[in-house]
Every structure is written in C-alpha cells, then in structure tokens.
Amino acid sequence: MKEALLWEEKPHQAVRCLACHHFCQIAPGRTGVCGVRQNQNGRLYSLVYARAAALGIDPVEKKPLFHFLPGSLAFSFGTLGCNFSCLNCQNWEISQISNQKGRVENYSHLFWGEKLTPPQIINLAHQNQCLSIAYTYNEPTVFLEYALATMKLARRAGLKNIWVSNGFMSSKTLDLILPYLDAVNIDIKSSEENFYQKICGAKLAPVLKNCQRLVKEGVWLEITTLVIPTLNDKITILNNIASFIKEKLGDAFPWHLSAFSPAISWKLKDLPATPPSIIKKARQEALKKGLKYVYAGNLGPSSDDNTLCPVCGQLVVERQGYTVKRFDQNGHCPKCGATIPGRWA
Ligand code: SF4
C-alpha cells in the first residue's frame, strides 16, 4: 500500500481524489469508483502499488500501436481496478473488481496481484528483450503511483513508456506523466456522450480534450474504437470520430477499428459479433475523408493491416496479424521516399 498522489482533504476526514475526471469524494474507509484508491483515516492510499494482476510480453502491435517501434516487444502489465465500467470490457475479471463482489473494502481477502516492484519490471523487460513498458490491461490512471515510479526508472534504463488508456485522466495526472510518456493508445469509444454515460459510466468530453493535449505535447498517439453492434456502429457515429481525428488531431494519427466479440465481453453477451462489412465501410469512409492510416482489428490477418504510402500507394509496413514482415527503419516509403509519421527506431 502506498500513499496516493493527487488528492486533497475535505471536511470530516473525507478526501477528493484528483487522478481522473470522476474526482471522487471518498469517505473514510471507502474507495473511489475504481475500487483501488482508499481513504484510510483521512488520507488516500493506492491499494495496488507494486501489485501486478496481469503480465505479458506482447508485440507492440497488440496494444495496438502500428507506427511505434514496429516488430518490438512491450513488457506489459496492469493491476486491479478501473475508473470505467464498460459493459463490453474484455478484461473485466481484473478491471471490474468493485462491480463483481460489492465494495472492495469488504473483501480484505481479495487477491491484489503478484508483488512486482518497479525495479523488477525494468529487469524483466531487459531480460525479455523488450524495448518498451506498456501500462495496460486496466486503466493506468488508477495505478498512477506504480506507473509513474516505473516510468521514471524505464526512462533512465533506455526503455520507452506506453500507456493504453481510456483517456479520462485529469490534467494533473497528465502533468505528472507527460515528461516520461512516449506513446499512447486512447480509446475513443463513441462520438456520443450518451454512450459514455450509459455503457461506460463516464464522460466523452475530457477524453477528446486529453487527446488534443497529448498531440500538442508531442506524444505519439494512436486511437482505437471498438465497434459494437447496435450501440456505436452507426456510420454517422464512426464518421464523427474520423472527423474529430482529422480536424482536431491530424490525418497522420492511426485509427484502429476493432470488432466486438460477445464471447469475451463482460456483459452484452446477447449482441452479435461485429460484421466485418461495418468495419470495412467505416474504414473506407475514413480514408475518403482523408485519414491516412486506418486499420481493421480482430478480423483475422488481412491486407488492411498493412501500411501503404499515402503518396504513391507503395507497401511500407507489411504485417500478418501481430507479426511485422518488413518495414523501413527510417520510416520512409521505399519507392517515393515520403516520410511515414511515427517512431520507427
Ligand atoms: S482514479 Fe479512482 S478514486 Fe480517483 S477519481 Fe478516478 S475513479 Fe475516483
């Protein structure tokens, strides 16, 4: 257990957590929405510091990041807890801890994860030939203290830092992590506030604002949208997301359109899997709008996973699933020499 960063005192020994846009006011003995930040006698503590509930040595393409150190491995970890409660969550066994068994504070016997300190993470990353650390599987904002301590060590050890995030962190959290953050994949789940409120228990506006700040601060950004039948699969919604990326972020930032699968979803099990035709149509429309890099995910290996030069159409990065077959380490088109945006080496 570690005292949390970013909180303030409130009357009657309550505290307000300032890590994400929920800004939870928390009474003594209780946790915030994420279930892993607890008020103990008027001070806020992280219950998951140095407790990894999920670990993996993943291709960076799996985050997904397609224009960031292609073909490299990311040492990936996450903890329990999340500040969203997405009905479609695929990692719900670790993320939805406070929604599975009632309030966390009533479950002192709960498995909090394996003890894994930040220096141990750096060692494991090196031992496994990883070029980066990915803070992933659940929302890294809820384990900010653990992530930040690891990010600082990673930077010193020559490893890159990647957040896979819902983008709902506060501006104070961004202030803390930006000096150490190299790349981020943010979910834009819908263009409608209603979706965020009903399906995720959150809000859209802060996510969009944070995406713009990340771009302004020079962090490499890729966007993911999981397309869920009947909930966010209208072409107008997907077109709105494409327009936001193009107009507010820039046409160079990749967009990953991903297919929903009810088999691995927390709830929504009665919905069908996303028909590939919807993803393909949204991809075509986004390319027509002027987005340069739009990828289709969870549909099996396809030529839509490849990166083509937007100037001459030449194949620049060839992928098969998460495997990179070939790419130019300088990020240039081998035919016309155009620069492909990203961090290539
Ligand atoms: S990080 Fe957790 S406790 Fe803090 S404001 Fe967000 S949901 Fe609430």
mmCIF file of C-alpha atoms and ligand atoms in Angstrom:
data_model
loop_
_atom_site.group_PDB
_atom_site.id
_atom_site.type_symbol
_atom_site.label_atom_id
_atom_site.label_comp_id
_atom_site.label_asym_id
_atom_site.label_seq_id
_atom_site.Cartn_x
_atom_site.Cartn_y
_atom_site.Cartn_z
ATOM 1 C CA MET A 1 0.000 0.000 0.000
ATOM 2 C CA LYS A 2 1.297 3.477 -0.842
ATOM 3 C CA GLU A 3 0.006 6.944 -0.149
ATOM 4 C CA ALA A 4 -1.587 8.255 -3.323
ATOM 5 C CA LEU A 5 -0.514 11.233 -5.380
ATOM 6 C CA LEU A 6 -3.074 13.870 -6.334
ATOM 7 C CA TRP A 7 -5.689 14.196 -3.630
ATOM 8 C CA GLU A 8 -6.986 16.870 -1.282
ATOM 9 C CA GLU A 9 -8.528 16.915 2.152
ATOM 10 C CA LYS A 10 -12.262 17.536 2.583
ATOM 11 C CA PRO A 11 -14.335 18.063 5.755
ATOM 12 C CA HIS A 12 -14.988 15.165 8.164
ATOM 13 C CA GLN A 13 -11.860 13.235 7.136
ATOM 14 C CA ALA A 14 -13.151 12.794 3.581
ATOM 15 C CA VAL A 15 -10.725 13.163 0.652
ATOM 16 C CA ARG A 16 -11.122 14.046 -3.001
ATOM 17 C CA CYS A 17 -9.048 12.052 -5.499
ATOM 18 C CA LEU A 18 -7.728 14.231 -8.324
ATOM 19 C CA ALA A 19 -6.339 11.494 -10.583
ATOM 20 C CA CYS A 20 -9.235 11.238 -13.041
ATOM 21 C CA HIS A 21 -12.286 13.159 -14.132
ATOM 22 C CA HIS A 22 -14.554 11.423 -11.652
ATOM 23 C CA PHE A 23 -12.855 13.462 -8.905
ATOM 24 C CA CYS A 24 -14.349 11.065 -6.351
ATOM 25 C CA GLN A 25 -15.097 12.415 -2.907
ATOM 26 C CA ILE A 26 -14.322 9.466 -0.639
ATOM 27 C CA ALA A 27 -15.449 8.964 2.965
ATOM 28 C CA PRO A 28 -13.106 7.293 5.480
ATOM 29 C CA GLY A 29 -12.793 3.557 4.872
ATOM 30 C CA ARG A 30 -14.283 3.770 1.372
ATOM 31 C CA THR A 31 -12.766 3.579 -2.111
ATOM 32 C CA GLY A 32 -13.438 5.679 -5.201
ATOM 33 C CA VAL A 33 -15.249 4.472 -8.329
ATOM 34 C CA CYS A 34 -12.167 2.499 -9.448
ATOM 35 C CA GLY A 35 -12.206 0.450 -6.241
ATOM 36 C CA VAL A 36 -8.434 0.614 -5.677
ATOM 37 C CA ARG A 37 -7.872 4.042 -4.100
ATOM 38 C CA GLN A 38 -8.955 4.076 -0.500
ATOM 39 C CA ASN A 39 -9.432 6.703 2.205
ATOM 40 C CA GLN A 40 -7.699 5.479 5.349
ATOM 41 C CA ASN A 41 -8.114 7.823 8.288
ATOM 42 C CA GLY A 42 -8.368 10.905 6.099
ATOM 43 C CA ARG A 43 -5.511 10.087 3.693
ATOM 44 C CA LEU A 44 -5.763 8.496 0.246
ATOM 45 C CA TYR A 45 -3.855 5.283 -0.493
ATOM 46 C CA SER A 46 -3.273 3.167 -3.566
ATOM 47 C CA LEU A 47 -4.165 -0.464 -2.821
ATOM 48 C CA VAL A 48 -2.384 -1.761 -5.920
ATOM 49 C CA TYR A 49 1.110 -0.269 -5.698
ATOM 50 C CA ALA A 50 3.626 -2.907 -6.875
ATOM 51 C CA ARG A 51 0.820 -5.448 -7.274
ATOM 52 C CA ALA A 52 0.560 -6.684 -10.855
ATOM 53 C CA ALA A 53 -2.660 -8.575 -11.600
ATOM 54 C CA ALA A 54 -1.777 -9.219 -15.273
ATOM 55 C CA LEU A 55 1.567 -9.532 -17.073
ATOM 56 C CA GLY A 56 2.619 -10.217 -20.632
ATOM 57 C CA ILE A 57 5.442 -9.906 -23.154
ATOM 58 C CA ASP A 58 3.418 -8.563 -26.055
ATOM 59 C CA PRO A 59 4.209 -7.428 -29.579
ATOM 60 C CA VAL A 60 3.724 -3.656 -29.544
ATOM 61 C CA GLU A 61 1.226 -4.199 -32.387
ATOM 62 C CA LYS A 62 -1.096 -5.822 -29.835
ATOM 63 C CA LYS A 63 -1.540 -2.573 -27.845
ATOM 64 C CA PRO A 64 -2.355 -1.649 -30.696
ATOM 65 C CA LEU A 65 0.470 0.634 -31.842
ATOM 66 C CA PHE A 66 1.328 0.209 -35.534
ATOM 67 C CA HIS A 67 3.619 3.216 -36.030
ATOM 68 C CA PHE A 68 5.752 2.836 -32.894
ATOM 69 C CA LEU A 69 8.858 0.601 -32.858
ATOM 70 C CA PRO A 70 7.244 -1.979 -35.182
ATOM 71 C CA GLY A 71 8.042 -5.600 -34.509
ATOM 72 C CA SER A 72 9.320 -4.884 -30.995
ATOM 73 C CA LEU A 73 8.168 -6.350 -27.667
ATOM 74 C CA ALA A 74 6.484 -4.390 -24.890
ATOM 75 C CA PHE A 75 6.687 -5.618 -21.310
ATOM 76 C CA SER A 76 3.023 -5.230 -20.387
ATOM 77 C CA PHE A 77 1.377 -5.114 -17.001
ATOM 78 C CA GLY A 78 -1.731 -3.930 -15.220
ATOM 79 C CA THR A 79 -3.397 -4.095 -11.825
ATOM 80 C CA LEU A 80 -6.904 -4.498 -10.494
ATOM 81 C CA GLY A 81 -9.485 -1.747 -10.890
ATOM 82 C CA CYS A 82 -10.813 0.711 -13.463
ATOM 83 C CA ASN A 83 -12.494 4.095 -13.459
ATOM 84 C CA PHE A 84 -14.829 2.972 -16.296
ATOM 85 C CA SER A 85 -17.427 0.202 -16.101
ATOM 86 C CA CYS A 86 -17.751 -0.593 -19.822
ATOM 87 C CA LEU A 87 -20.354 -3.295 -20.348
ATOM 88 C CA ASN A 88 -18.213 -4.575 -23.226
ATOM 89 C CA CYS A 89 -14.999 -4.829 -21.167
ATOM 90 C CA GLN A 90 -12.751 -7.703 -22.244
ATOM 91 C CA ASN A 91 -10.527 -7.567 -19.126
ATOM 92 C CA TRP A 92 -13.431 -7.387 -16.694
ATOM 93 C CA GLU A 93 -12.022 -10.053 -14.366
ATOM 94 C CA ILE A 94 -9.333 -7.618 -13.258
ATOM 95 C CA SER A 95 -10.862 -4.244 -14.136
ATOM 96 C CA GLN A 96 -14.370 -4.578 -12.725
ATOM 97 C CA ILE A 97 -13.305 -5.691 -9.314
ATOM 98 C CA SER A 98 -15.530 -3.260 -7.432
ATOM 99 C CA ASN A 99 -18.545 -4.270 -9.508
ATOM 100 C CA GLN A 100 -18.112 -8.020 -9.172
ATOM 101 C CA LYS A 101 -18.149 -8.513 -5.444
ATOM 102 C CA GLY A 102 -19.542 -5.354 -3.950
ATOM 103 C CA ARG A 103 -17.326 -2.681 -2.460
ATOM 104 C CA VAL A 104 -13.679 -3.661 -2.324
ATOM 105 C CA GLU A 105 -13.233 -2.604 1.294
ATOM 106 C CA ASN A 106 -15.471 -5.515 2.337
ATOM 107 C CA TYR A 107 -13.157 -8.032 0.715
ATOM 108 C CA SER A 108 -9.878 -7.925 2.557
ATOM 109 C CA HIS A 109 -9.162 -11.493 1.402
ATOM 110 C CA LEU A 110 -9.202 -10.359 -2.241
ATOM 111 C CA PHE A 111 -6.212 -11.279 -4.403
ATOM 112 C CA TRP A 112 -4.477 -7.970 -5.075
ATOM 113 C CA GLY A 113 -1.958 -9.280 -7.578
ATOM 114 C CA GLU A 114 1.616 -10.571 -7.538
ATOM 115 C CA LYS A 115 4.192 -8.420 -5.793
ATOM 116 C CA LEU A 116 6.244 -6.878 -8.571
ATOM 117 C CA THR A 117 8.270 -3.754 -7.870
ATOM 118 C CA PRO A 118 9.221 -1.128 -10.469
ATOM 119 C CA PRO A 119 12.924 -2.237 -10.498
ATOM 120 C CA GLN A 120 11.809 -5.850 -11.045
ATOM 121 C CA ILE A 121 9.706 -4.723 -14.006
ATOM 122 C CA ILE A 122 12.709 -2.997 -15.588
ATOM 123 C CA ASN A 123 14.845 -6.123 -15.086
ATOM 124 C CA LEU A 124 12.195 -8.384 -16.593
ATOM 125 C CA ALA A 125 11.793 -6.050 -19.562
ATOM 126 C CA HIS A 126 15.525 -6.195 -20.258
ATOM 127 C CA GLN A 127 15.701 -9.964 -19.734
ATOM 128 C CA ASN A 128 12.933 -10.430 -22.285
ATOM 129 C CA GLN A 129 14.460 -8.092 -24.907
ATOM 130 C CA CYS A 130 11.583 -5.594 -24.640
ATOM 131 C CA LEU A 131 12.093 -2.064 -25.954
ATOM 132 C CA SER A 132 9.199 -0.598 -24.012
ATOM 133 C CA ILE A 133 6.962 -0.922 -20.965
ATOM 134 C CA ALA A 134 3.217 -0.891 -21.591
ATOM 135 C CA TYR A 135 0.856 0.183 -18.796
ATOM 136 C CA THR A 136 -2.178 -1.703 -19.951
ATOM 137 C CA TYR A 137 -4.868 -4.359 -19.321
ATOM 138 C CA ASN A 138 -6.665 -1.970 -16.946
ATOM 139 C CA GLU A 139 -6.652 1.834 -16.860
ATOM 140 C CA PRO A 140 -3.180 3.018 -15.751
ATOM 141 C CA THR A 141 -4.601 6.191 -14.176
ATOM 142 C CA VAL A 142 -5.946 4.109 -11.281
ATOM 143 C CA PHE A 143 -2.412 2.835 -10.569
ATOM 144 C CA LEU A 144 -0.757 6.176 -11.230
ATOM 145 C CA GLU A 145 1.831 5.891 -8.422
ATOM 146 C CA TYR A 146 3.004 2.443 -9.587
ATOM 147 C CA ALA A 147 3.057 3.522 -13.231
ATOM 148 C CA LEU A 148 4.921 6.768 -12.595
ATOM 149 C CA ALA A 149 7.629 5.133 -10.451
ATOM 150 C CA THR A 150 8.143 2.544 -13.208
ATOM 151 C CA MET A 151 8.129 5.168 -15.975
ATOM 152 C CA LYS A 152 10.916 7.134 -14.284
ATOM 153 C CA LEU A 153 13.100 4.022 -13.990
ATOM 154 C CA ALA A 154 12.268 2.961 -17.549
ATOM 155 C CA ARG A 155 13.330 6.323 -18.942
ATOM 156 C CA ARG A 156 16.693 6.040 -17.161
ATOM 157 C CA ALA A 157 17.106 2.453 -18.418
ATOM 158 C CA GLY A 158 16.533 3.438 -22.074
ATOM 159 C CA LEU A 159 13.087 1.859 -22.305
ATOM 160 C CA LYS A 160 10.077 3.631 -23.856
ATOM 161 C CA ASN A 161 6.811 4.128 -21.951
ATOM 162 C CA ILE A 162 3.419 3.336 -23.478
ATOM 163 C CA TRP A 163 0.010 3.955 -21.912
ATOM 164 C CA VAL A 164 -3.040 2.093 -23.187
ATOM 165 C CA SER A 165 -5.768 4.249 -21.751
ATOM 166 C CA ASN A 166 -9.382 5.356 -21.820
ATOM 167 C CA GLY A 167 -8.072 8.938 -21.791
ATOM 168 C CA PHE A 168 -10.126 10.017 -18.761
ATOM 169 C CA MET A 169 -7.175 11.121 -16.624
ATOM 170 C CA SER A 170 -7.143 14.579 -15.052
ATOM 171 C CA SER A 171 -4.870 17.317 -16.336
ATOM 172 C CA LYS A 172 -2.812 16.948 -13.127
ATOM 173 C CA THR A 173 -2.199 13.278 -13.957
ATOM 174 C CA LEU A 174 -1.095 14.290 -17.438
ATOM 175 C CA ASP A 175 1.245 16.887 -15.934
ATOM 176 C CA LEU A 176 2.941 14.113 -13.948
ATOM 177 C CA ILE A 177 3.271 11.502 -16.690
ATOM 178 C CA LEU A 178 3.956 13.617 -19.791
ATOM 179 C CA PRO A 179 7.695 14.058 -19.149
ATOM 180 C CA TYR A 180 8.107 10.258 -19.303
ATOM 181 C CA LEU A 181 5.429 9.225 -21.798
ATOM 182 C CA ASP A 182 6.488 8.201 -25.329
ATOM 183 C CA ALA A 183 3.343 6.748 -26.883
ATOM 184 C CA VAL A 184 -0.283 6.223 -26.029
ATOM 185 C CA ASN A 185 -3.242 4.373 -27.431
ATOM 186 C CA ILE A 186 -6.515 6.014 -26.417
ATOM 187 C CA ASP A 187 -9.962 4.548 -26.895
ATOM 188 C CA ILE A 188 -12.491 6.908 -28.430
ATOM 189 C CA LYS A 189 -15.464 4.669 -27.808
ATOM 190 C CA SER A 190 -18.151 6.796 -29.444
ATOM 191 C CA SER A 191 -18.858 10.337 -30.581
ATOM 192 C CA GLU A 192 -21.901 10.441 -28.264
ATOM 193 C CA GLU A 193 -21.879 11.485 -24.605
ATOM 194 C CA ASN A 194 -24.869 9.240 -24.088
ATOM 195 C CA PHE A 195 -22.799 6.147 -24.936
ATOM 196 C CA TYR A 196 -20.107 7.105 -22.455
ATOM 197 C CA GLN A 197 -22.673 7.659 -19.696
ATOM 198 C CA LYS A 198 -24.781 4.551 -20.309
ATOM 199 C CA ILE A 199 -22.209 1.990 -21.419
ATOM 200 C CA CYS A 200 -19.034 3.166 -19.637
ATOM 201 C CA GLY A 201 -20.196 5.180 -16.622
ATOM 202 C CA ALA A 202 -18.025 8.105 -17.738
ATOM 203 C CA LYS A 203 -17.910 11.192 -19.988
ATOM 204 C CA LEU A 204 -16.593 11.784 -23.500
ATOM 205 C CA ALA A 205 -15.527 15.454 -23.405
ATOM 206 C CA PRO A 206 -12.428 15.027 -21.175
ATOM 207 C CA VAL A 207 -11.219 12.164 -23.380
ATOM 208 C CA LEU A 208 -11.285 14.332 -26.508
ATOM 209 C CA LYS A 209 -9.579 17.208 -24.722
ATOM 210 C CA ASN A 210 -6.820 14.901 -23.450
ATOM 211 C CA CYS A 211 -6.209 13.516 -26.952
ATOM 212 C CA GLN A 212 -5.622 17.065 -28.191
ATOM 213 C CA ARG A 213 -3.223 17.821 -25.341
ATOM 214 C CA LEU A 214 -1.234 14.617 -25.943
ATOM 215 C CA VAL A 215 -0.753 15.582 -29.589
ATOM 216 C CA LYS A 216 0.219 19.136 -28.641
ATOM 217 C CA GLU A 217 2.808 17.791 -26.198
ATOM 218 C CA GLY A 218 4.392 15.587 -28.887
ATOM 219 C CA VAL A 219 3.379 12.156 -27.575
ATOM 220 C CA TRP A 220 2.853 9.573 -30.309
ATOM 221 C CA LEU A 221 -0.887 8.830 -30.360
ATOM 222 C CA GLU A 222 -2.975 6.076 -31.918
ATOM 223 C CA ILE A 223 -6.742 5.812 -31.456
ATOM 224 C CA THR A 224 -8.861 2.674 -31.066
ATOM 225 C CA THR A 225 -12.629 2.295 -31.454
ATOM 226 C CA LEU A 226 -14.322 -0.994 -30.617
ATOM 227 C CA VAL A 227 -17.366 -1.164 -32.896
ATOM 228 C CA ILE A 228 -20.299 -2.717 -31.006
ATOM 229 C CA PRO A 229 -23.405 -3.729 -32.984
ATOM 230 C CA THR A 230 -26.467 -1.537 -32.222
ATOM 231 C CA LEU A 231 -24.547 0.655 -29.734
ATOM 232 C CA ASN A 232 -21.947 2.638 -31.687
ATOM 233 C CA ASP A 233 -21.971 1.063 -35.153
ATOM 234 C CA LYS A 234 -23.918 3.774 -36.975
ATOM 235 C CA ILE A 235 -21.822 5.125 -39.791
ATOM 236 C CA THR A 236 -22.617 8.684 -38.656
ATOM 237 C CA ILE A 237 -21.009 7.965 -35.255
ATOM 238 C CA LEU A 238 -17.924 6.407 -36.830
ATOM 239 C CA ASN A 239 -17.693 9.262 -39.343
ATOM 240 C CA ASN A 240 -17.843 11.763 -36.468
ATOM 241 C CA ILE A 241 -14.880 10.064 -34.783
ATOM 242 C CA ALA A 242 -12.958 10.115 -38.074
ATOM 243 C CA SER A 243 -13.725 13.838 -38.462
ATOM 244 C CA PHE A 244 -12.521 14.565 -34.929
ATOM 245 C CA ILE A 245 -9.244 12.743 -35.567
ATOM 246 C CA LYS A 246 -8.673 14.517 -38.878
ATOM 247 C CA GLU A 247 -9.701 18.004 -37.815
ATOM 248 C CA LYS A 248 -8.565 18.165 -34.187
ATOM 249 C CA LEU A 249 -5.619 15.746 -34.062
ATOM 250 C CA GLY A 250 -4.339 15.384 -37.625
ATOM 251 C CA ASP A 251 -4.654 12.983 -40.543
ATOM 252 C CA ALA A 252 -1.340 11.272 -39.677
ATOM 253 C CA PHE A 253 -2.588 9.619 -36.485
ATOM 254 C CA PRO A 254 -3.598 5.978 -36.966
ATOM 255 C CA TRP A 255 -7.143 4.843 -36.177
ATOM 256 C CA HIS A 256 -7.784 1.194 -35.267
ATOM 257 C CA LEU A 257 -11.329 -0.031 -35.847
ATOM 258 C CA SER A 258 -11.821 -3.160 -33.830
ATOM 259 C CA ALA A 259 -14.538 -5.836 -33.901
ATOM 260 C CA PHE A 260 -16.600 -6.681 -30.799
ATOM 261 C CA SER A 261 -16.849 -10.298 -29.669
ATOM 262 C CA PRO A 262 -19.650 -11.210 -27.205
ATOM 263 C CA ALA A 263 -17.790 -14.338 -26.055
ATOM 264 C CA ILE A 264 -15.160 -12.306 -24.166
ATOM 265 C CA SER A 265 -17.365 -9.379 -23.177
ATOM 266 C CA TRP A 266 -18.260 -8.678 -19.526
ATOM 267 C CA LYS A 267 -21.942 -8.073 -20.359
ATOM 268 C CA LEU A 268 -23.796 -7.567 -23.705
ATOM 269 C CA LYS A 269 -23.497 -11.282 -24.388
ATOM 270 C CA ASP A 270 -26.722 -11.268 -26.402
ATOM 271 C CA LEU A 271 -25.267 -8.916 -29.020
ATOM 272 C CA PRO A 272 -23.817 -10.393 -32.214
ATOM 273 C CA ALA A 273 -20.156 -10.118 -33.187
ATOM 274 C CA THR A 274 -19.409 -7.086 -35.355
ATOM 275 C CA PRO A 275 -19.937 -7.909 -39.033
ATOM 276 C CA PRO A 276 -16.686 -7.235 -40.943
ATOM 277 C CA SER A 277 -18.718 -5.237 -43.503
ATOM 278 C CA ILE A 278 -19.342 -2.440 -40.927
ATOM 279 C CA ILE A 279 -15.641 -2.119 -40.103
ATOM 280 C CA LYS A 280 -14.697 -2.160 -43.776
ATOM 281 C CA LYS A 281 -17.272 0.517 -44.627
ATOM 282 C CA ALA A 282 -16.163 2.777 -41.757
ATOM 283 C CA ARG A 283 -12.546 2.295 -42.836
ATOM 284 C CA GLN A 284 -13.298 3.237 -46.439
ATOM 285 C CA GLU A 285 -15.256 6.328 -45.368
ATOM 286 C CA ALA A 286 -12.444 7.434 -43.062
ATOM 287 C CA LEU A 287 -9.865 7.011 -45.840
ATOM 288 C CA LYS A 288 -12.150 9.010 -48.165
ATOM 289 C CA LYS A 289 -12.352 11.750 -45.535
ATOM 290 C CA GLY A 290 -8.573 11.999 -45.660
ATOM 291 C CA LEU A 291 -7.345 9.923 -42.722
ATOM 292 C CA LYS A 292 -4.135 8.309 -43.935
ATOM 293 C CA TYR A 293 -3.816 5.255 -41.683
ATOM 294 C CA VAL A 294 -6.948 3.307 -40.759
ATOM 295 C CA TYR A 295 -6.599 -0.300 -39.634
ATOM 296 C CA ALA A 296 -9.123 -3.074 -39.083
ATOM 297 C CA GLY A 297 -8.652 -5.143 -35.911
ATOM 298 C CA ASN A 298 -9.960 -8.504 -34.649
ATOM 299 C CA LEU A 299 -10.941 -9.621 -38.141
ATOM 300 C CA GLY A 300 -8.042 -12.011 -38.744
ATOM 301 C CA PRO A 301 -4.992 -11.322 -40.917
ATOM 302 C CA SER A 302 -5.816 -9.059 -43.845
ATOM 303 C CA SER A 303 -4.135 -6.611 -46.175
ATOM 304 C CA ASP A 304 -5.997 -3.892 -44.224
ATOM 305 C CA ASP A 305 -3.326 -4.400 -41.501
ATOM 306 C CA ASN A 306 -0.593 -3.103 -43.823
ATOM 307 C CA THR A 307 0.686 0.448 -44.038
ATOM 308 C CA LEU A 308 0.677 1.926 -47.513
ATOM 309 C CA CYS A 309 2.447 5.090 -48.557
ATOM 310 C CA PRO A 310 -0.253 7.793 -48.770
ATOM 311 C CA VAL A 311 1.645 9.483 -51.624
ATOM 312 C CA CYS A 312 2.355 6.640 -54.075
ATOM 313 C CA GLY A 313 0.473 3.627 -52.596
ATOM 314 C CA GLN A 314 3.613 1.511 -52.102
ATOM 315 C CA LEU A 315 3.576 -1.115 -49.331
ATOM 316 C CA VAL A 316 5.665 0.361 -46.478
ATOM 317 C CA VAL A 317 4.955 -1.910 -43.493
ATOM 318 C CA GLU A 318 3.764 -5.451 -44.131
ATOM 319 C CA ARG A 319 2.020 -7.166 -41.205
ATOM 320 C CA GLN A 320 0.407 -10.506 -40.654
ATOM 321 C CA GLY A 321 -1.665 -10.309 -37.504
ATOM 322 C CA TYR A 322 0.749 -9.002 -34.852
ATOM 323 C CA THR A 323 3.813 -10.063 -36.848
ATOM 324 C CA VAL A 324 5.709 -7.448 -38.844
ATOM 325 C CA LYS A 325 7.111 -8.938 -42.061
ATOM 326 C CA ARG A 326 9.034 -5.899 -43.205
ATOM 327 C CA PHE A 327 9.373 -2.156 -42.701
ATOM 328 C CA ASP A 328 11.823 0.661 -43.273
ATOM 329 C CA GLN A 329 13.593 1.642 -40.047
ATOM 330 C CA ASN A 330 13.797 5.239 -41.193
ATOM 331 C CA GLY A 331 10.044 5.425 -41.700
ATOM 332 C CA HIS A 332 10.338 6.286 -45.383
ATOM 333 C CA CYS A 333 8.478 4.936 -48.368
ATOM 334 C CA PRO A 334 10.951 2.692 -50.242
ATOM 335 C CA LYS A 335 9.583 3.875 -53.596
ATOM 336 C CA CYS A 336 8.998 7.637 -53.410
ATOM 337 C CA GLY A 337 10.832 8.435 -50.151
ATOM 338 C CA ALA A 338 7.818 10.053 -48.451
ATOM 339 C CA THR A 339 8.056 10.211 -44.649
ATOM 340 C CA ILE A 340 5.596 7.990 -42.801
ATOM 341 C CA PRO A 341 4.699 9.508 -39.416
ATOM 342 C CA GLY A 342 5.540 7.522 -36.292
ATOM 343 C CA ARG A 343 8.531 6.475 -34.199
ATOM 344 C CA TRP A 344 10.290 3.809 -36.199
ATOM 345 C CA ALA A 345 13.536 3.068 -34.373
HETATM 346 S S1 SF4 B 1 -8.772 7.410 -10.008
HETATM 347 FE FE1 SF4 B 1 -10.358 6.204 -8.928
HETATM 348 S S2 SF4 B 1 -10.643 7.219 -6.944
HETATM 349 FE FE2 SF4 B 1 -9.521 8.626 -8.262
HETATM 350 S S3 SF4 B 1 -11.090 9.960 -9.143
HETATM 351 FE FE3 SF4 B 1 -10.752 8.289 -10.598
HETATM 352 S S4 SF4 B 1 -12.233 6.693 -10.097
HETATM 353 FE FE4 SF4 B 1 -12.154 8.118 -8.360
#
